[in-house]
């Protein structure tokens, strides 16, 4: 097998990607409790909310309150998803409460239009202003490109097109670019070839993989990405979430599955799996879901600590 990294970085996106896509609106106090549990599980990157319009995504209408009340644990980088300049303005009212911004667009015109009602060029022009402004505020910037591995409306998305968008984001100042498999269309061979090309094109940029498990290929894609040199991943605890466009798209790979696989393969994550599973169980109970197989399967593991 190709050399695997000794350790990887994981960004937990459940409090945004997950909560946003669950049908229920989770009470703010409960969100804060779950985020606190996640922050104490050894996760070092936490996306806590999104400054989208409340009328569009009522599940995250409490973004201001979440951000201003979230307990800050040492060593954890807190990030917020920002759709546009107005969103950044709102977040900056709480500048001292977060460290990173995550800025998103799609690699497919149709998905971008359905998601944010703009063309890709319009999105890029707006994001370039946001990236500059966030840089002036000394925020770390992650560009997130949805439908990087395929679009439910357009089908195949050319690798060259995705990398061109990534290049624009990096040139504008993003320190990190994440590639989202928004509706779980990627396969491991495609992922390996994609990241080989991305590493060649985007030198000095942190490359992050964001996989969904729609067709059960999420973890296989993680392995393929690692073999192609990727050392940064995003996942959602409790396998929460998905994508509202198109309706019915299922969720992210679960963070507990990811951590479990990596640790058993000898790739350090820094996460204490039992604590993470506790947070996943708490979320499942709160939402009244039966415990997913991924939660039951993941334990018990002989666990010795952090790295
Ligand atoms: Zn996602």
GROMACS .gro file of C-alpha atoms and ligand atoms in nm:
model
  308
    1UNK     CA    1   0.000   0.000   0.000
    2UNK     CA    2   0.110   0.354  -0.068
    3UNK     CA    3   0.250   0.543   0.231
    4UNK     CA    4  -0.020   0.690   0.450
    5UNK     CA    5   0.025   1.006   0.657
    6UNK     CA    6   0.117   0.963   1.026
    7UNK     CA    7  -0.169   1.195   1.119
    8UNK     CA    8  -0.453   1.389   0.960
    9UNK     CA    9  -0.661   1.693   1.048
   10UNK     CA   10  -1.038   1.662   1.083
   11UNK     CA   11  -1.288   1.947   1.071
   12UNK     CA   12  -1.617   1.861   1.236
   13UNK     CA   13  -1.894   2.020   1.028
   14UNK     CA   14  -2.196   1.863   1.200
   15UNK     CA   15  -2.308   2.179   1.384
   16UNK     CA   16  -2.341   2.347   1.043
   17UNK     CA   17  -2.369   2.090   0.763
   18UNK     CA   18  -2.558   1.855   0.995
   19UNK     CA   19  -2.794   2.083   1.186
   20UNK     CA   20  -2.874   2.282   0.871
   21UNK     CA   21  -3.005   1.977   0.691
   22UNK     CA   22  -3.203   1.809   0.965
   23UNK     CA   23  -3.575   1.885   0.938
   24UNK     CA   24  -3.604   1.990   1.304
   25UNK     CA   25  -3.482   2.321   1.439
   26UNK     CA   26  -3.255   2.224   1.728
   27UNK     CA   27  -3.285   2.454   2.034
   28UNK     CA   28  -2.984   2.682   2.074
   29UNK     CA   29  -2.900   2.550   2.422
   30UNK     CA   30  -2.886   2.197   2.285
   31UNK     CA   31  -2.660   2.304   2.000
   32UNK     CA   32  -2.425   2.467   2.247
   33UNK     CA   33  -2.421   2.156   2.463
   34UNK     CA   34  -2.334   1.934   2.164
   35UNK     CA   35  -2.068   2.173   2.034
   36UNK     CA   36  -1.912   2.173   2.383
   37UNK     CA   37  -1.900   1.793   2.381
   38UNK     CA   38  -1.735   1.796   2.038
   39UNK     CA   39  -1.479   2.055   2.145
   40UNK     CA   40  -1.377   1.832   2.436
   41UNK     CA   41  -1.343   1.520   2.221
   42UNK     CA   42  -1.004   1.617   2.082
   43UNK     CA   43  -1.137   1.760   1.753
   44UNK     CA   44  -0.923   2.061   1.664
   45UNK     CA   45  -1.143   2.220   1.398
   46UNK     CA   46  -1.511   2.292   1.446
   47UNK     CA   47  -1.750   2.460   1.205
   48UNK     CA   48  -2.013   2.593   1.441
   49UNK     CA   49  -2.272   2.773   1.229
   50UNK     CA   50  -2.345   2.962   0.909
   51UNK     CA   51  -2.444   3.321   0.837
   52UNK     CA   52  -2.696   3.242   0.568
   53UNK     CA   53  -3.031   3.420   0.561
   54UNK     CA   54  -3.261   3.303   0.840
   55UNK     CA   55  -3.561   3.287   0.607
   56UNK     CA   56  -3.369   3.053   0.377
   57UNK     CA   57  -3.229   2.822   0.647
   58UNK     CA   58  -3.435   2.858   0.967
   59UNK     CA   59  -3.231   2.580   1.132
   60UNK     CA   60  -2.938   2.824   1.159
   61UNK     CA   61  -3.135   3.140   1.237
   62UNK     CA   62  -2.957   3.150   1.576
   63UNK     CA   63  -2.608   3.191   1.421
   64UNK     CA   64  -2.540   3.510   1.618
   65UNK     CA   65  -2.641   3.356   1.947
   66UNK     CA   66  -2.450   3.033   1.888
   67UNK     CA   67  -2.136   3.224   1.799
   68UNK     CA   68  -2.156   3.467   2.088
   69UNK     CA   69  -2.229   3.196   2.347
   70UNK     CA   70  -2.021   2.902   2.227
   71UNK     CA   71  -1.771   2.783   2.485
   72UNK     CA   72  -1.420   2.830   2.348
   73UNK     CA   73  -1.189   2.540   2.424
   74UNK     CA   74  -0.814   2.600   2.396
   75UNK     CA   75  -0.653   2.456   2.087
   76UNK     CA   76  -0.979   2.437   1.891
   77UNK     CA   77  -1.018   2.651   1.577
   78UNK     CA   78  -1.379   2.772   1.540
   79UNK     CA   79  -1.508   2.848   1.195
   80UNK     CA   80  -1.827   2.982   1.041
   81UNK     CA   81  -1.967   2.934   0.693
   82UNK     CA   82  -2.010   3.262   0.508
   83UNK     CA   83  -2.224   3.287   0.193
   84UNK     CA   84  -2.148   3.648   0.093
   85UNK     CA   85  -2.035   3.992   0.210
   86UNK     CA   86  -2.347   4.051   0.411
   87UNK     CA   87  -2.287   3.724   0.595
   88UNK     CA   88  -1.931   3.828   0.673
   89UNK     CA   89  -2.055   4.162   0.809
   90UNK     CA   90  -2.287   3.983   1.048
   91UNK     CA   91  -2.015   3.743   1.162
   92UNK     CA   92  -1.765   4.025   1.216
   93UNK     CA   93  -1.989   4.169   1.488
   94UNK     CA   94  -1.847   3.873   1.686
   95UNK     CA   95  -1.494   3.882   1.549
   96UNK     CA   96  -1.325   3.765   1.866
   97UNK     CA   97  -1.542   3.452   1.877
   98UNK     CA   98  -1.401   3.267   1.574
   99UNK     CA   99  -1.079   3.194   1.386
  100UNK     CA  100  -1.170   3.087   1.034
  101UNK     CA  101  -1.426   3.149   0.762
  102UNK     CA  102  -1.545   2.886   0.517
  103UNK     CA  103  -1.664   3.027   0.185
  104UNK     CA  104  -1.853   2.817  -0.063
  105UNK     CA  105  -1.966   2.788  -0.421
  106UNK     CA  106  -2.038   2.502  -0.661
  107UNK     CA  107  -1.829   2.375  -0.948
  108UNK     CA  108  -2.142   2.326  -1.158
  109UNK     CA  109  -2.342   2.623  -1.290
  110UNK     CA  110  -2.679   2.460  -1.234
  111UNK     CA  111  -2.608   2.358  -0.875
  112UNK     CA  112  -2.461   2.699  -0.795
  113UNK     CA  113  -2.764   2.874  -0.937
  114UNK     CA  114  -3.009   2.652  -0.749
  115UNK     CA  115  -2.812   2.688  -0.429
  116UNK     CA  116  -2.724   3.060  -0.422
  117UNK     CA  117  -2.904   3.197  -0.730
  118UNK     CA  118  -2.586   3.326  -0.894
  119UNK     CA  119  -2.356   3.219  -1.173
  120UNK     CA  120  -2.016   3.080  -1.074
  121UNK     CA  121  -1.848   3.397  -1.200
  122UNK     CA  122  -2.078   3.613  -0.990
  123UNK     CA  123  -2.008   3.393  -0.687
  124UNK     CA  124  -1.632   3.415  -0.741
  125UNK     CA  125  -1.639   3.792  -0.778
  126UNK     CA  126  -1.832   3.825  -0.451
  127UNK     CA  127  -1.613   3.573  -0.269
  128UNK     CA  128  -1.294   3.746  -0.377
  129UNK     CA  129  -1.412   4.056  -0.191
  130UNK     CA  130  -1.503   3.844   0.114
  131UNK     CA  131  -1.164   3.669   0.106
  132UNK     CA  132  -0.983   4.002   0.101
  133UNK     CA  133  -1.189   4.147   0.381
  134UNK     CA  134  -1.152   3.834   0.595
  135UNK     CA  135  -0.778   3.841   0.535
  136UNK     CA  136  -0.764   4.198   0.663
  137UNK     CA  137  -0.937   4.070   0.978
  138UNK     CA  138  -0.666   3.802   1.010
  139UNK     CA  139  -0.916   3.521   0.967
  140UNK     CA  140  -0.799   3.197   0.812
  141UNK     CA  141  -0.989   3.132   0.489
  142UNK     CA  142  -1.113   2.804   0.350
  143UNK     CA  143  -1.280   2.793   0.009
  144UNK     CA  144  -1.529   2.507  -0.027
  145UNK     CA  145  -1.620   2.385  -0.374
  146UNK     CA  146  -1.943   2.182  -0.384
  147UNK     CA  147  -2.015   1.920  -0.653
  148UNK     CA  148  -1.641   1.880  -0.716
  149UNK     CA  149  -1.684   1.515  -0.812
  150UNK     CA  150  -2.012   1.529  -1.000
  151UNK     CA  151  -2.335   1.723  -1.016
  152UNK     CA  152  -2.684   1.575  -0.976
  153UNK     CA  153  -2.809   1.804  -1.255
  154UNK     CA  154  -2.516   1.819  -1.496
  155UNK     CA  155  -2.349   1.486  -1.433
  156UNK     CA  156  -1.975   1.492  -1.482
  157UNK     CA  157  -1.790   1.805  -1.371
  158UNK     CA  158  -1.457   1.846  -1.553
  159UNK     CA  159  -1.156   1.826  -1.319
  160UNK     CA  160  -1.000   2.118  -1.505
  161UNK     CA  161  -1.303   2.334  -1.423
  162UNK     CA  162  -1.289   2.248  -1.051
  163UNK     CA  163  -0.916   2.319  -1.032
  164UNK     CA  164  -0.958   2.648  -1.214
  165UNK     CA  165  -1.210   2.760  -0.949
  166UNK     CA  166  -0.979   2.633  -0.673
  167UNK     CA  167  -0.693   2.828  -0.827
  168UNK     CA  168  -0.899   3.147  -0.823
  169UNK     CA  169  -0.985   3.097  -0.456
  170UNK     CA  170  -0.621   3.028  -0.367
  171UNK     CA  171  -0.497   3.323  -0.568
  172UNK     CA  172  -0.749   3.544  -0.389
  173UNK     CA  173  -0.595   3.433  -0.060
  174UNK     CA  174  -0.756   3.111   0.063
  175UNK     CA  175  -0.506   2.912   0.267
  176UNK     CA  176  -0.719   2.599   0.226
  177UNK     CA  177  -0.954   2.464  -0.042
  178UNK     CA  178  -1.204   2.187   0.032
  179UNK     CA  179  -1.358   1.973  -0.239
  180UNK     CA  180  -1.710   1.858  -0.161
  181UNK     CA  181  -1.872   1.545  -0.295
  182UNK     CA  182  -2.206   1.706  -0.220
  183UNK     CA  183  -2.432   1.425  -0.336
  184UNK     CA  184  -2.193   1.133  -0.291
  185UNK     CA  185  -2.107   1.070  -0.656
  186UNK     CA  186  -1.731   1.016  -0.625
  187UNK     CA  187  -1.556   0.681  -0.650
  188UNK     CA  188  -1.210   0.599  -0.513
  189UNK     CA  189  -1.028   0.584  -0.848
  190UNK     CA  190  -1.172   0.921  -0.949
  191UNK     CA  191  -1.073   1.067  -0.610
  192UNK     CA  192  -0.714   0.944  -0.642
  193UNK     CA  193  -0.673   1.091  -0.989
  194UNK     CA  194  -0.843   1.414  -0.886
  195UNK     CA  195  -0.613   1.478  -0.590
  196UNK     CA  196  -0.302   1.385  -0.788
  197UNK     CA  197  -0.396   1.664  -1.029
  198UNK     CA  198  -0.498   1.902  -0.749
  199UNK     CA  199  -0.167   1.864  -0.564
  200UNK     CA  200   0.023   1.941  -0.880
  201UNK     CA  201  -0.184   2.250  -0.954
  202UNK     CA  202  -0.234   2.394  -0.605
  203UNK     CA  203   0.112   2.400  -0.450
  204UNK     CA  204   0.123   2.537  -0.096
  205UNK     CA  205  -0.254   2.520  -0.047
  206UNK     CA  206  -0.404   2.290   0.215
  207UNK     CA  207  -0.628   2.045   0.029
  208UNK     CA  208  -0.928   1.911   0.217
  209UNK     CA  209  -1.168   1.634   0.120
  210UNK     CA  210  -1.538   1.654   0.212
  211UNK     CA  211  -1.716   1.330   0.128
  212UNK     CA  212  -2.077   1.226   0.156
  213UNK     CA  213  -2.178   0.866   0.201
  214UNK     CA  214  -2.479   0.861  -0.030
  215UNK     CA  215  -2.371   0.544  -0.204
  216UNK     CA  216  -2.162   0.394   0.074
  217UNK     CA  217  -1.831   0.493  -0.081
  218UNK     CA  218  -1.734   0.768   0.161
  219UNK     CA  219  -1.460   0.591   0.355
  220UNK     CA  220  -1.319   0.424   0.045
  221UNK     CA  221  -1.287   0.773  -0.097
  222UNK     CA  222  -1.108   0.888   0.220
  223UNK     CA  223  -0.850   0.612   0.175
  224UNK     CA  224  -0.802   0.701  -0.192
  225UNK     CA  225  -0.756   1.067  -0.100
  226UNK     CA  226  -0.499   0.982   0.167
  227UNK     CA  227  -0.306   0.767  -0.078
  228UNK     CA  228  -0.298   1.071  -0.306
  229UNK     CA  229  -0.149   1.280  -0.025
  230UNK     CA  230  -0.456   1.443   0.135
  231UNK     CA  231  -0.417   1.502   0.508
  232UNK     CA  232  -0.729   1.704   0.586
  233UNK     CA  233  -1.090   1.585   0.602
  234UNK     CA  234  -1.436   1.708   0.692
  235UNK     CA  235  -1.708   1.493   0.845
  236UNK     CA  236  -2.025   1.522   1.055
  237UNK     CA  237  -2.079   1.347   1.387
  238UNK     CA  238  -2.377   1.115   1.406
  239UNK     CA  239  -2.384   1.103   1.024
  240UNK     CA  240  -2.603   1.410   1.040
  241UNK     CA  241  -2.695   1.627   0.752
  242UNK     CA  242  -2.671   1.606   0.379
  243UNK     CA  243  -2.752   1.872   0.127
  244UNK     CA  244  -3.086   2.045   0.067
  245UNK     CA  245  -3.020   2.069  -0.307
  246UNK     CA  246  -3.148   1.840  -0.447
  247UNK     CA  247  -3.386   1.730  -0.171
  248UNK     CA  248  -3.317   1.390  -0.019
  249UNK     CA  249  -2.940   1.386  -0.063
  250UNK     CA  250  -2.802   1.193   0.231
  251UNK     CA  251  -2.538   1.287   0.475
  252UNK     CA  252  -2.171   1.339   0.527
  253UNK     CA  253  -1.944   1.054   0.624
  254UNK     CA  254  -1.971   1.022   1.000
  255UNK     CA  255  -1.683   1.154   1.204
  256UNK     CA  256  -1.689   0.850   1.434
  257UNK     CA  257  -1.656   0.612   1.137
  258UNK     CA  258  -1.374   0.824   1.000
  259UNK     CA  259  -1.186   0.839   1.330
  260UNK     CA  260  -1.240   0.470   1.394
  261UNK     CA  261  -1.101   0.368   1.055
  262UNK     CA  262  -0.804   0.603   1.066
  263UNK     CA  263  -0.696   0.514   1.418
  264UNK     CA  264  -0.719   0.142   1.349
  265UNK     CA  265  -0.501   0.200   1.042
  266UNK     CA  266  -0.243   0.380   1.255
  267UNK     CA  267  -0.325   0.730   1.126
  268UNK     CA  268  -0.354   0.962   1.425
  269UNK     CA  269  -0.652   1.199   1.451
  270UNK     CA  270  -0.615   1.337   1.803
  271UNK     CA  271  -0.978   1.247   1.869
  272UNK     CA  272  -1.092   1.042   2.168
  273UNK     CA  273  -1.344   0.815   2.005
  274UNK     CA  274  -1.555   0.737   2.315
  275UNK     CA  275  -1.611   1.108   2.375
  276UNK     CA  276  -1.703   1.164   2.013
  277UNK     CA  277  -1.949   0.874   2.021
  278UNK     CA  278  -2.103   1.025   2.334
  279UNK     CA  279  -2.171   1.345   2.138
  280UNK     CA  280  -2.319   1.145   1.849
  281UNK     CA  281  -2.545   0.952   2.085
  282UNK     CA  282  -2.660   1.277   2.246
  283UNK     CA  283  -2.749   1.417   1.902
  284UNK     CA  284  -2.933   1.102   1.800
  285UNK     CA  285  -3.130   1.105   2.123
  286UNK     CA  286  -3.212   1.471   2.083
  287UNK     CA  287  -3.340   1.414   1.730
  288UNK     CA  288  -3.524   1.097   1.831
  289UNK     CA  289  -3.337   0.886   1.577
  290UNK     CA  290  -3.253   0.526   1.630
  291UNK     CA  291  -2.881   0.493   1.688
  292UNK     CA  292  -2.717   0.449   1.353
  293UNK     CA  293  -2.516   0.139   1.280
  294UNK     CA  294  -2.213   0.364   1.256
  295UNK     CA  295  -2.247   0.460   1.621
  296UNK     CA  296  -2.302   0.106   1.744
  297UNK     CA  297  -2.032  -0.039   1.525
  298UNK     CA  298  -1.771   0.211   1.627
  299UNK     CA  299  -1.725   0.094   1.986
  300UNK     CA  300  -1.569  -0.043   2.189
  301UNK     CA  301  -1.219   0.034   2.076
  302UNK     CA  302  -0.906  -0.005   2.282
  303UNK     CA  303  -0.828   0.360   2.303
  304UNK     CA  304  -0.513   0.514   2.438
  305UNK     CA  305  -0.533   0.882   2.375
  306UNK     CA  306  -0.444   1.180   2.172
  307UNK     CA  307  -0.175   1.271   1.923
  308LIG    ZN1  308  -2.142   1.801   0.340
   0.00000   0.00000   0.00000
